[in-house]
Amino acid sequence: DEDGVVIASGFGDLAGLTSRLGLSDEPGPADPALVAPVATAVRGYFAGDLAALDAVPVRQPGGPFARAAWEQLRELAPGEPVTYAELAERAGSPGAARAAGQACARNLVAPFVPCHRVVPAGGGVGDYAYGADVKRSLLEHERAARGTT
């Protein structure tokens, strides 16, 4: 936005993101001065500085539980995924694993709010708005950057 706060991000084409935002038209070009710090953070993250995205301000609409879950997502350690039930508990609603999944599904500012760090209790990587391969790749990147496998 005009203050440099990320209100939408993700992986894939702009049309897909526009659709997730419920917009009928693609947004116009962003001010390069506002985008530069965000781009620097993204480059840093993919170069191995896993904390680079943490300082980027974000804003998205959501109810109290979703906002609590998104705050907790930003606190999760890279490369150490939690389950949906664990996220629900951290967000103050033990037993609300399904609501935690919905908060992840409604996240409009991935990877700044790293919903890819939440996995099903039964194993695997689970669903991800940008595909399981992208989620798996992000988790592998974080484990590799931390030196864990």
PDB file of N, CA, C and O in Angstrom, residues 18-91:
ATOM      1  N   THR A  18      -4.685 -11.761  -7.880  1.00  0.00           N
ATOM      2  CA  THR A  18      -5.805 -10.849  -8.023  1.00  0.00           C
ATOM      3  C   THR A  18      -7.118 -11.585  -7.739  1.00  0.00           C
ATOM      4  O   THR A  18      -8.003 -11.072  -7.056  1.00  0.00           O
ATOM      5  N   SER A  19      -7.223 -12.795  -8.228  1.00  0.00           N
ATOM      6  CA  SER A  19      -8.410 -13.606  -7.998  1.00  0.00           C
ATOM      7  C   SER A  19      -8.578 -13.918  -6.508  1.00  0.00           C
ATOM      8  O   SER A  19      -9.676 -13.822  -5.962  1.00  0.00           O
ATOM      9  N   ARG A  20      -7.487 -14.291  -5.831  1.00  0.00           N
ATOM     10  CA  ARG A  20      -7.553 -14.583  -4.389  1.00  0.00           C
ATOM     11  C   ARG A  20      -7.981 -13.357  -3.598  1.00  0.00           C
ATOM     12  O   ARG A  20      -8.619 -13.474  -2.561  1.00  0.00           O
ATOM     13  N   LEU A  21      -7.634 -12.176  -4.081  1.00  0.00           N
ATOM     14  CA  LEU A  21      -8.005 -10.937  -3.401  1.00  0.00           C
ATOM     15  C   LEU A  21      -9.433 -10.513  -3.714  1.00  0.00           C
ATOM     16  O   LEU A  21      -9.953  -9.579  -3.116  1.00  0.00           O
ATOM     17  N   GLY A  22     -10.051 -11.183  -4.688  1.00  0.00           N
ATOM     18  CA  GLY A  22     -11.405 -10.820  -5.078  1.00  0.00           C
ATOM     19  C   GLY A  22     -11.474  -9.560  -5.909  1.00  0.00           C
ATOM     20  O   GLY A  22     -12.503  -8.887  -5.949  1.00  0.00           O
ATOM     21  N   LEU A  23     -10.384  -9.237  -6.601  1.00  0.00           N
ATOM     22  CA  LEU A  23     -10.346  -8.043  -7.440  1.00  0.00           C
ATOM     23  C   LEU A  23     -10.721  -8.408  -8.871  1.00  0.00           C
ATOM     24  O   LEU A  23     -10.390  -9.485  -9.353  1.00  0.00           O
ATOM     25  N   SER A  24     -11.379  -7.496  -9.554  1.00  0.00           N
ATOM     26  CA  SER A  24     -11.743  -7.763 -10.940  1.00  0.00           C
ATOM     27  C   SER A  24     -10.640  -7.330 -11.904  1.00  0.00           C
ATOM     28  O   SER A  24     -10.543  -7.847 -13.009  1.00  0.00           O
ATOM     29  N   ASP A  25      -9.814  -6.373 -11.498  1.00  0.00           N
ATOM     30  CA  ASP A  25      -8.724  -5.886 -12.341  1.00  0.00           C
ATOM     31  C   ASP A  25      -7.392  -6.047 -11.626  1.00  0.00           C
ATOM     32  O   ASP A  25      -7.324  -5.945 -10.395  1.00  0.00           O
ATOM     33  N   GLU A  26      -6.352  -6.279 -12.394  1.00  0.00           N
ATOM     34  CA  GLU A  26      -5.017  -6.340 -11.810  1.00  0.00           C
ATOM     35  C   GLU A  26      -4.609  -4.945 -11.354  1.00  0.00           C
ATOM     36  O   GLU A  26      -4.917  -3.952 -12.021  1.00  0.00           O
ATOM     37  N   PRO A  27      -3.925  -4.865 -10.209  1.00  0.00           N
ATOM     38  CA  PRO A  27      -3.470  -3.547  -9.754  1.00  0.00           C
ATOM     39  C   PRO A  27      -2.418  -2.976 -10.689  1.00  0.00           C
ATOM     40  O   PRO A  27      -1.737  -3.707 -11.409  1.00  0.00           O
ATOM     41  N   GLY A  28      -2.287  -1.668 -10.667  1.00  0.00           N
ATOM     42  CA  GLY A  28      -1.272  -1.004 -11.479  1.00  0.00           C
ATOM     43  C   GLY A  28       0.106  -1.192 -10.875  1.00  0.00           C
ATOM     44  O   GLY A  28       0.264  -1.815  -9.824  1.00  0.00           O
ATOM     45  N   PRO A  29       1.116  -0.632 -11.521  1.00  0.00           N
ATOM     46  CA  PRO A  29       2.484  -0.789 -11.026  1.00  0.00           C
ATOM     47  C   PRO A  29       2.660  -0.126  -9.659  1.00  0.00           C
ATOM     48  O   PRO A  29       2.080   0.914  -9.378  1.00  0.00           O
ATOM     49  N   ALA A  30       3.443  -0.781  -8.813  1.00  0.00           N
ATOM     50  CA  ALA A  30       3.723  -0.255  -7.476  1.00  0.00           C
ATOM     51  C   ALA A  30       4.890   0.729  -7.545  1.00  0.00           C
ATOM     52  O   ALA A  30       5.723   0.675  -8.454  1.00  0.00           O
ATOM     53  N   ASP A  31       4.931   1.607  -6.572  1.00  0.00           N
ATOM     54  CA  ASP A  31       6.021   2.570  -6.450  1.00  0.00           C
ATOM     55  C   ASP A  31       7.312   1.802  -6.151  1.00  0.00           C
ATOM     56  O   ASP A  31       7.398   1.115  -5.133  1.00  0.00           O
ATOM     57  N   PRO A  32       8.320   1.894  -7.023  1.00  0.00           N
ATOM     58  CA  PRO A  32       9.568   1.145  -6.814  1.00  0.00           C
ATOM     59  C   PRO A  32      10.218   1.418  -5.454  1.00  0.00           C
ATOM     60  O   PRO A  32      10.816   0.524  -4.865  1.00  0.00           O
ATOM     61  N   ALA A  33      10.091   2.630  -4.951  1.00  0.00           N
ATOM     62  CA  ALA A  33      10.692   2.955  -3.647  1.00  0.00           C
ATOM     63  C   ALA A  33      10.021   2.182  -2.517  1.00  0.00           C
ATOM     64  O   ALA A  33      10.669   1.842  -1.527  1.00  0.00           O
ATOM     65  N   LEU A  34       8.730   1.897  -2.661  1.00  0.00           N
ATOM     66  CA  LEU A  34       8.020   1.125  -1.639  1.00  0.00           C
ATOM     67  C   LEU A  34       8.297  -0.366  -1.769  1.00  0.00           C
ATOM     68  O   LEU A  34       8.338  -1.090  -0.778  1.00  0.00           O
ATOM     69  N   VAL A  35       8.495  -0.819  -2.991  1.00  0.00           N
ATOM     70  CA  VAL A  35       8.706  -2.245  -3.245  1.00  0.00           C
ATOM     71  C   VAL A  35      10.146  -2.666  -2.935  1.00  0.00           C
ATOM     72  O   VAL A  35      10.387  -3.810  -2.529  1.00  0.00           O
ATOM     73  N   ALA A  36      11.097  -1.760  -3.061  1.00  0.00           N
ATOM     74  CA  ALA A  36      12.515  -2.116  -2.909  1.00  0.00           C
ATOM     75  C   ALA A  36      12.842  -2.816  -1.586  1.00  0.00           C
ATOM     76  O   ALA A  36      13.502  -3.862  -1.598  1.00  0.00           O
ATOM     77  N   PRO A  37      12.397  -2.313  -0.422  1.00  0.00           N
ATOM     78  CA  PRO A  37      12.736  -3.017   0.818  1.00  0.00           C
ATOM     79  C   PRO A  37      12.109  -4.408   0.902  1.00  0.00           C
ATOM     80  O   PRO A  37      12.703  -5.328   1.459  1.00  0.00           O
ATOM     81  N   VAL A  38      10.927  -4.548   0.325  1.00  0.00           N
ATOM     82  CA  VAL A  38      10.263  -5.843   0.321  1.00  0.00           C
ATOM     83  C   VAL A  38      11.035  -6.819  -0.573  1.00  0.00           C
ATOM     84  O   VAL A  38      11.293  -7.966  -0.196  1.00  0.00           O
ATOM     85  N   ALA A  39      11.431  -6.356  -1.749  1.00  0.00           N
ATOM     86  CA  ALA A  39      12.211  -7.193  -2.668  1.00  0.00           C
ATOM     87  C   ALA A  39      13.542  -7.589  -2.039  1.00  0.00           C
ATOM     88  O   ALA A  39      13.985  -8.736  -2.181  1.00  0.00           O
ATOM     89  N   THR A  40      14.173  -6.668  -1.332  1.00  0.00           N
ATOM     90  CA  THR A  40      15.435  -6.967  -0.648  1.00  0.00           C
ATOM     91  C   THR A  40      15.220  -8.052   0.394  1.00  0.00           C
ATOM     92  O   THR A  40      16.034  -8.982   0.519  1.00  0.00           O
ATOM     93  N   ALA A  41      14.129  -7.973   1.144  1.00  0.00           N
ATOM     94  CA  ALA A  41      13.833  -8.991   2.154  1.00  0.00           C
ATOM     95  C   ALA A  41      13.601 -10.359   1.510  1.00  0.00           C
ATOM     96  O   ALA A  41      14.094 -11.380   2.001  1.00  0.00           O
ATOM     97  N   VAL A  42      12.870 -10.377   0.399  1.00  0.00           N
ATOM     98  CA  VAL A  42      12.604 -11.649  -0.286  1.00  0.00           C
ATOM     99  C   VAL A  42      13.907 -12.253  -0.810  1.00  0.00           C
ATOM    100  O   VAL A  42      14.157 -13.455  -0.637  1.00  0.00           O
ATOM    101  N   ARG A  43      14.744 -11.433  -1.428  1.00  0.00           N
ATOM    102  CA  ARG A  43      16.043 -11.936  -1.908  1.00  0.00           C
ATOM    103  C   ARG A  43      16.869 -12.471  -0.743  1.00  0.00           C
ATOM    104  O   ARG A  43      17.505 -13.517  -0.848  1.00  0.00           O
ATOM    105  N   GLY A  44      16.864 -11.758   0.378  1.00  0.00           N
ATOM    106  CA  GLY A  44      17.606 -12.202   1.557  1.00  0.00           C
ATOM    107  C   GLY A  44      17.109 -13.540   2.061  1.00  0.00           C
ATOM    108  O   GLY A  44      17.903 -14.437   2.383  1.00  0.00           O
ATOM    109  N   TYR A  45      15.803 -13.699   2.142  1.00  0.00           N
ATOM    110  CA  TYR A  45      15.220 -14.963   2.594  1.00  0.00           C
ATOM    111  C   TYR A  45      15.683 -16.117   1.707  1.00  0.00           C
ATOM    112  O   TYR A  45      16.141 -17.148   2.193  1.00  0.00           O
ATOM    113  N   PHE A  46      15.572 -15.932   0.393  1.00  0.00           N
ATOM    114  CA  PHE A  46      15.946 -17.023  -0.506  1.00  0.00           C
ATOM    115  C   PHE A  46      17.455 -17.223  -0.601  1.00  0.00           C
ATOM    116  O   PHE A  46      17.913 -18.273  -1.043  1.00  0.00           O
ATOM    117  N   ALA A  47      18.231 -16.247  -0.124  1.00  0.00           N
ATOM    118  CA  ALA A  47      19.689 -16.401  -0.058  1.00  0.00           C
ATOM    119  C   ALA A  47      20.122 -17.053   1.253  1.00  0.00           C
ATOM    120  O   ALA A  47      21.306 -17.289   1.454  1.00  0.00           O
ATOM    121  N   GLY A  48      19.164 -17.324   2.143  1.00  0.00           N
ATOM    122  CA  GLY A  48      19.487 -18.027   3.381  1.00  0.00           C
ATOM    123  C   GLY A  48      19.271 -17.249   4.663  1.00  0.00           C
ATOM    124  O   GLY A  48      19.393 -17.800   5.745  1.00  0.00           O
ATOM    125  N   ASP A  49      18.918 -15.961   4.571  1.00  0.00           N
ATOM    126  CA  ASP A  49      18.612 -15.175   5.771  1.00  0.00           C
ATOM    127  C   ASP A  49      17.137 -15.390   6.089  1.00  0.00           C
ATOM    128  O   ASP A  49      16.271 -14.636   5.655  1.00  0.00           O
ATOM    129  N   LEU A  50      16.848 -16.418   6.863  1.00  0.00           N
ATOM    130  CA  LEU A  50      15.469 -16.814   7.102  1.00  0.00           C
ATOM    131  C   LEU A  50      14.677 -15.816   7.937  1.00  0.00           C
ATOM    132  O   LEU A  50      13.458 -15.879   7.987  1.00  0.00           O
ATOM    133  N   ALA A  51      15.348 -14.878   8.581  1.00  0.00           N
ATOM    134  CA  ALA A  51      14.668 -13.847   9.366  1.00  0.00           C
ATOM    135  C   ALA A  51      14.364 -12.602   8.535  1.00  0.00           C
ATOM    136  O   ALA A  51      13.730 -11.671   9.027  1.00  0.00           O
ATOM    137  N   ALA A  52      14.792 -12.581   7.296  1.00  0.00           N
ATOM    138  CA  ALA A  52      14.666 -11.372   6.468  1.00  0.00           C
ATOM    139  C   ALA A  52      13.218 -10.922   6.278  1.00  0.00           C
ATOM    140  O   ALA A  52      12.950  -9.731   6.167  1.00  0.00           O
ATOM    141  N   LEU A  53      12.279 -11.841   6.250  1.00  0.00           N
ATOM    142  CA  LEU A  53      10.878 -11.488   6.003  1.00  0.00           C
ATOM    143  C   LEU A  53      10.178 -10.970   7.254  1.00  0.00           C
ATOM    144  O   LEU A  53       9.120 -10.349   7.164  1.00  0.00           O
ATOM    145  N   ASP A  54      10.764 -11.226   8.416  1.00  0.00           N
ATOM    146  CA  ASP A  54      10.105 -10.910   9.682  1.00  0.00           C
ATOM    147  C   ASP A  54       9.843  -9.423   9.878  1.00  0.00           C
ATOM    148  O   ASP A  54       8.857  -9.048  10.522  1.00  0.00           O
ATOM    149  N   ALA A  55      10.706  -8.569   9.382  1.00  0.00           N
ATOM    150  CA  ALA A  55      10.571  -7.135   9.613  1.00  0.00           C
ATOM    151  C   ALA A  55       9.650  -6.446   8.606  1.00  0.00           C
ATOM    152  O   ALA A  55       9.337  -5.273   8.765  1.00  0.00           O
ATOM    153  N   VAL A  56       9.200  -7.167   7.602  1.00  0.00           N
ATOM    154  CA  VAL A  56       8.328  -6.575   6.590  1.00  0.00           C
ATOM    155  C   VAL A  56       6.922  -6.432   7.181  1.00  0.00           C
ATOM    156  O   VAL A  56       6.319  -7.425   7.599  1.00  0.00           O
ATOM    157  N   PRO A  57       6.391  -5.214   7.222  1.00  0.00           N
ATOM    158  CA  PRO A  57       5.046  -5.036   7.776  1.00  0.00           C
ATOM    159  C   PRO A  57       3.985  -5.575   6.822  1.00  0.00           C
ATOM    160  O   PRO A  57       4.108  -5.444   5.609  1.00  0.00           O
ATOM    161  N   VAL A  58       2.963  -6.206   7.407  1.00  0.00           N
ATOM    162  CA  VAL A  58       1.863  -6.776   6.630  1.00  0.00           C
ATOM    163  C   VAL A  58       0.536  -6.362   7.244  1.00  0.00           C
ATOM    164  O   VAL A  58       0.459  -6.015   8.421  1.00  0.00           O
ATOM    165  N   ARG A  59      -0.511  -6.422   6.415  1.00  0.00           N
ATOM    166  CA  ARG A  59      -1.865  -6.173   6.897  1.00  0.00           C
ATOM    167  C   ARG A  59      -2.818  -6.947   6.004  1.00  0.00           C
ATOM    168  O   ARG A  59      -2.666  -6.964   4.785  1.00  0.00           O
ATOM    169  N   GLN A  60      -3.799  -7.592   6.646  1.00  0.00           N
ATOM    170  CA  GLN A  60      -4.830  -8.287   5.887  1.00  0.00           C
ATOM    171  C   GLN A  60      -6.092  -8.362   6.733  1.00  0.00           C
ATOM    172  O   GLN A  60      -6.029  -8.328   7.960  1.00  0.00           O
ATOM    173  N   PRO A  61      -7.239  -8.430   6.072  1.00  0.00           N
ATOM    174  CA  PRO A  61      -8.491  -8.484   6.825  1.00  0.00           C
ATOM    175  C   PRO A  61      -8.709  -9.870   7.419  1.00  0.00           C
ATOM    176  O   PRO A  61      -8.346 -10.881   6.826  1.00  0.00           O
ATOM    177  N   GLY A  62      -9.302  -9.899   8.607  1.00  0.00           N
ATOM    178  CA  GLY A  62      -9.613 -11.168   9.233  1.00  0.00           C
ATOM    179  C   GLY A  62     -10.177 -10.968  10.621  1.00  0.00           C
ATOM    180  O   GLY A  62      -9.996  -9.909  11.230  1.00  0.00           O
ATOM    181  N   GLY A  63     -10.844 -11.988  11.106  1.00  0.00           N
ATOM    182  CA  GLY A  63     -11.433 -11.951  12.437  1.00  0.00           C
ATOM    183  C   GLY A  63     -10.387 -12.142  13.523  1.00  0.00           C
ATOM    184  O   GLY A  63      -9.200 -12.360  13.240  1.00  0.00           O
ATOM    185  N   PRO A  64     -10.808 -12.094  14.775  1.00  0.00           N
ATOM    186  CA  PRO A  64      -9.863 -12.180  15.896  1.00  0.00           C
ATOM    187  C   PRO A  64      -9.020 -13.457  15.897  1.00  0.00           C
ATOM    188  O   PRO A  64      -7.814 -13.396  16.140  1.00  0.00           O
ATOM    189  N   PHE A  65      -9.640 -14.622  15.643  1.00  0.00           N
ATOM    190  CA  PHE A  65      -8.844 -15.846  15.658  1.00  0.00           C
ATOM    191  C   PHE A  65      -7.845 -15.866  14.509  1.00  0.00           C
ATOM    192  O   PHE A  65      -6.680 -16.230  14.705  1.00  0.00           O
ATOM    193  N   ALA A  66      -8.276 -15.485  13.319  1.00  0.00           N
ATOM    194  CA  ALA A  66      -7.355 -15.478  12.172  1.00  0.00           C
ATOM    195  C   ALA A  66      -6.175 -14.555  12.451  1.00  0.00           C
ATOM    196  O   ALA A  66      -5.024 -14.925  12.202  1.00  0.00           O
ATOM    197  N   ARG A  67      -6.449 -13.371  12.990  1.00  0.00           N
ATOM    198  CA  ARG A  67      -5.352 -12.438  13.292  1.00  0.00           C
ATOM    199  C   ARG A  67      -4.408 -13.029  14.337  1.00  0.00           C
ATOM    200  O   ARG A  67      -3.190 -12.906  14.218  1.00  0.00           O
ATOM    201  N   ALA A  68      -4.956 -13.708  15.350  1.00  0.00           N
ATOM    202  CA  ALA A  68      -4.109 -14.348  16.366  1.00  0.00           C
ATOM    203  C   ALA A  68      -3.265 -15.454  15.735  1.00  0.00           C
ATOM    204  O   ALA A  68      -2.073 -15.597  16.047  1.00  0.00           O
ATOM    205  N   ALA A  69      -3.878 -16.234  14.848  1.00  0.00           N
ATOM    206  CA  ALA A  69      -3.137 -17.313  14.184  1.00  0.00           C
ATOM    207  C   ALA A  69      -2.031 -16.736  13.315  1.00  0.00           C
ATOM    208  O   ALA A  69      -0.901 -17.246  13.311  1.00  0.00           O
ATOM    209  N   TRP A  70      -2.331 -15.672  12.570  1.00  0.00           N
ATOM    210  CA  TRP A  70      -1.317 -15.056  11.705  1.00  0.00           C
ATOM    211  C   TRP A  70      -0.170 -14.482  12.526  1.00  0.00           C
ATOM    212  O   TRP A  70       0.985 -14.583  12.128  1.00  0.00           O
ATOM    213  N   GLU A  71      -0.472 -13.911  13.685  1.00  0.00           N
ATOM    214  CA  GLU A  71       0.598 -13.419  14.567  1.00  0.00           C
ATOM    215  C   GLU A  71       1.490 -14.572  15.010  1.00  0.00           C
ATOM    216  O   GLU A  71       2.716 -14.448  15.036  1.00  0.00           O
ATOM    217  N   GLN A  72       0.854 -15.680  15.381  1.00  0.00           N
ATOM    218  CA  GLN A  72       1.626 -16.841  15.812  1.00  0.00           C
ATOM    219  C   GLN A  72       2.454 -17.428  14.672  1.00  0.00           C
ATOM    220  O   GLN A  72       3.578 -17.883  14.891  1.00  0.00           O
ATOM    221  N   LEU A  73       1.926 -17.401  13.471  1.00  0.00           N
ATOM    222  CA  LEU A  73       2.693 -17.893  12.328  1.00  0.00           C
ATOM    223  C   LEU A  73       3.987 -17.108  12.163  1.00  0.00           C
ATOM    224  O   LEU A  73       5.032 -17.683  11.852  1.00  0.00           O
ATOM    225  N   ARG A  74       3.935 -15.822  12.397  1.00  0.00           N
ATOM    226  CA  ARG A  74       5.138 -14.991  12.250  1.00  0.00           C
ATOM    227  C   ARG A  74       6.157 -15.271  13.347  1.00  0.00           C
ATOM    228  O   ARG A  74       7.308 -14.873  13.236  1.00  0.00           O
ATOM    229  N   GLU A  75       5.727 -15.960  14.403  1.00  0.00           N
ATOM    230  CA  GLU A  75       6.630 -16.303  15.501  1.00  0.00           C
ATOM    231  C   GLU A  75       7.263 -17.682  15.329  1.00  0.00           C
ATOM    232  O   GLU A  75       8.196 -18.027  16.048  1.00  0.00           O
ATOM    233  N   LEU A  76       6.748 -18.487  14.402  1.00  0.00           N
ATOM    234  CA  LEU A  76       7.267 -19.844  14.218  1.00  0.00           C
ATOM    235  C   LEU A  76       8.694 -19.818  13.689  1.00  0.00           C
ATOM    236  O   LEU A  76       9.021 -19.028  12.805  1.00  0.00           O
ATOM    237  N   ALA A  77       9.499 -20.715  14.213  1.00  0.00           N
ATOM    238  CA  ALA A  77      10.881 -20.822  13.755  1.00  0.00           C
ATOM    239  C   ALA A  77      10.913 -21.433  12.353  1.00  0.00           C
ATOM    240  O   ALA A  77      10.245 -22.445  12.099  1.00  0.00           O
ATOM    241  N   PRO A  78      11.676 -20.844  11.451  1.00  0.00           N
ATOM    242  CA  PRO A  78      11.816 -21.426  10.113  1.00  0.00           C
ATOM    243  C   PRO A  78      12.377 -22.844  10.194  1.00  0.00           C
ATOM    244  O   PRO A  78      13.264 -23.122  10.998  1.00  0.00           O
ATOM    245  N   GLY A  79      11.841 -23.713   9.366  1.00  0.00           N
ATOM    246  CA  GLY A  79      12.340 -25.072   9.304  1.00  0.00           C
ATOM    247  C   GLY A  79      11.842 -25.970  10.409  1.00  0.00           C
ATOM    248  O   GLY A  79      12.246 -27.122  10.508  1.00  0.00           O
ATOM    249  N   GLU A  80      10.948 -25.465  11.267  1.00  0.00           N
ATOM    250  CA  GLU A  80      10.378 -26.257  12.363  1.00  0.00           C
ATOM    251  C   GLU A  80       8.860 -26.174  12.315  1.00  0.00           C
ATOM    252  O   GLU A  80       8.237 -25.484  13.121  1.00  0.00           O
ATOM    253  N   PRO A  81       8.236 -26.860  11.360  1.00  0.00           N
ATOM    254  CA  PRO A  81       6.790 -26.751  11.203  1.00  0.00           C
ATOM    255  C   PRO A  81       6.037 -27.264  12.432  1.00  0.00           C
ATOM    256  O   PRO A  81       6.542 -28.096  13.184  1.00  0.00           O
ATOM    257  N   VAL A  82       4.832 -26.748  12.603  1.00  0.00           N
ATOM    258  CA  VAL A  82       3.917 -27.191  13.648  1.00  0.00           C
ATOM    259  C   VAL A  82       2.669 -27.746  12.980  1.00  0.00           C
ATOM    260  O   VAL A  82       2.442 -27.528  11.789  1.00  0.00           O
ATOM    261  N   THR A  83       1.849 -28.444  13.755  1.00  0.00           N
ATOM    262  CA  THR A  83       0.584 -28.955  13.221  1.00  0.00           C
ATOM    263  C   THR A  83      -0.489 -27.880  13.339  1.00  0.00           C
ATOM    264  O   THR A  83      -0.329 -26.882  14.049  1.00  0.00           O
ATOM    265  N   TYR A  84      -1.604 -28.108  12.656  1.00  0.00           N
ATOM    266  CA  TYR A  84      -2.729 -27.184  12.732  1.00  0.00           C
ATOM    267  C   TYR A  84      -3.239 -27.098  14.172  1.00  0.00           C
ATOM    268  O   TYR A  84      -3.595 -26.017  14.649  1.00  0.00           O
ATOM    269  N   ALA A  85      -3.260 -28.225  14.893  1.00  0.00           N
ATOM    270  CA  ALA A  85      -3.691 -28.214  16.294  1.00  0.00           C
ATOM    271  C   ALA A  85      -2.735 -27.387  17.155  1.00  0.00           C
ATOM    272  O   ALA A  85      -3.177 -26.638  18.030  1.00  0.00           O
ATOM    273  N   GLU A  86      -1.445 -27.507  16.893  1.00  0.00           N
ATOM    274  CA  GLU A  86      -0.472 -26.706  17.648  1.00  0.00           C
ATOM    275  C   GLU A  86      -0.647 -25.220  17.359  1.00  0.00           C
ATOM    276  O   GLU A  86      -0.562 -24.386  18.272  1.00  0.00           O
ATOM    277  N   LEU A  87      -0.911 -24.871  16.108  1.00  0.00           N
ATOM    278  CA  LEU A  87      -1.147 -23.470  15.770  1.00  0.00           C
ATOM    279  C   LEU A  87      -2.391 -22.959  16.496  1.00  0.00           C
ATOM    280  O   LEU A  87      -2.381 -21.861  17.052  1.00  0.00           O
ATOM    281  N   ALA A  88      -3.458 -23.756  16.509  1.00  0.00           N
ATOM    282  CA  ALA A  88      -4.689 -23.355  17.197  1.00  0.00           C
ATOM    283  C   ALA A  88      -4.416 -23.096  18.676  1.00  0.00           C
ATOM    284  O   ALA A  88      -4.882 -22.095  19.231  1.00  0.00           O
ATOM    285  N   GLU A  89      -3.660 -23.976  19.304  1.00  0.00           N
ATOM    286  CA  GLU A  89      -3.337 -23.795  20.717  1.00  0.00           C
ATOM    287  C   GLU A  89      -2.514 -22.525  20.931  1.00  0.00           C
ATOM    288  O   GLU A  89      -2.801 -21.737  21.835  1.00  0.00           O
ATOM    289  N   ARG A  90      -1.515 -22.305  20.108  1.00  0.00           N
ATOM    290  CA  ARG A  90      -0.686 -21.099  20.221  1.00  0.00           C
ATOM    291  C   ARG A  90      -1.513 -19.833  20.026  1.00  0.00           C
ATOM    292  O   ARG A  90      -1.209 -18.795  20.594  1.00  0.00           O
ATOM    293  N   ALA A  91      -2.559 -19.926  19.203  1.00  0.00           N
ATOM    294  CA  ALA A  91      -3.415 -18.776  18.931  1.00  0.00           C
ATOM    295  C   ALA A  91      -4.500 -18.598  19.992  1.00  0.00           C
ATOM    296  O   ALA A  91      -5.337 -17.706  19.873  1.00  0.00           O
TER     297      ALA A  91
END
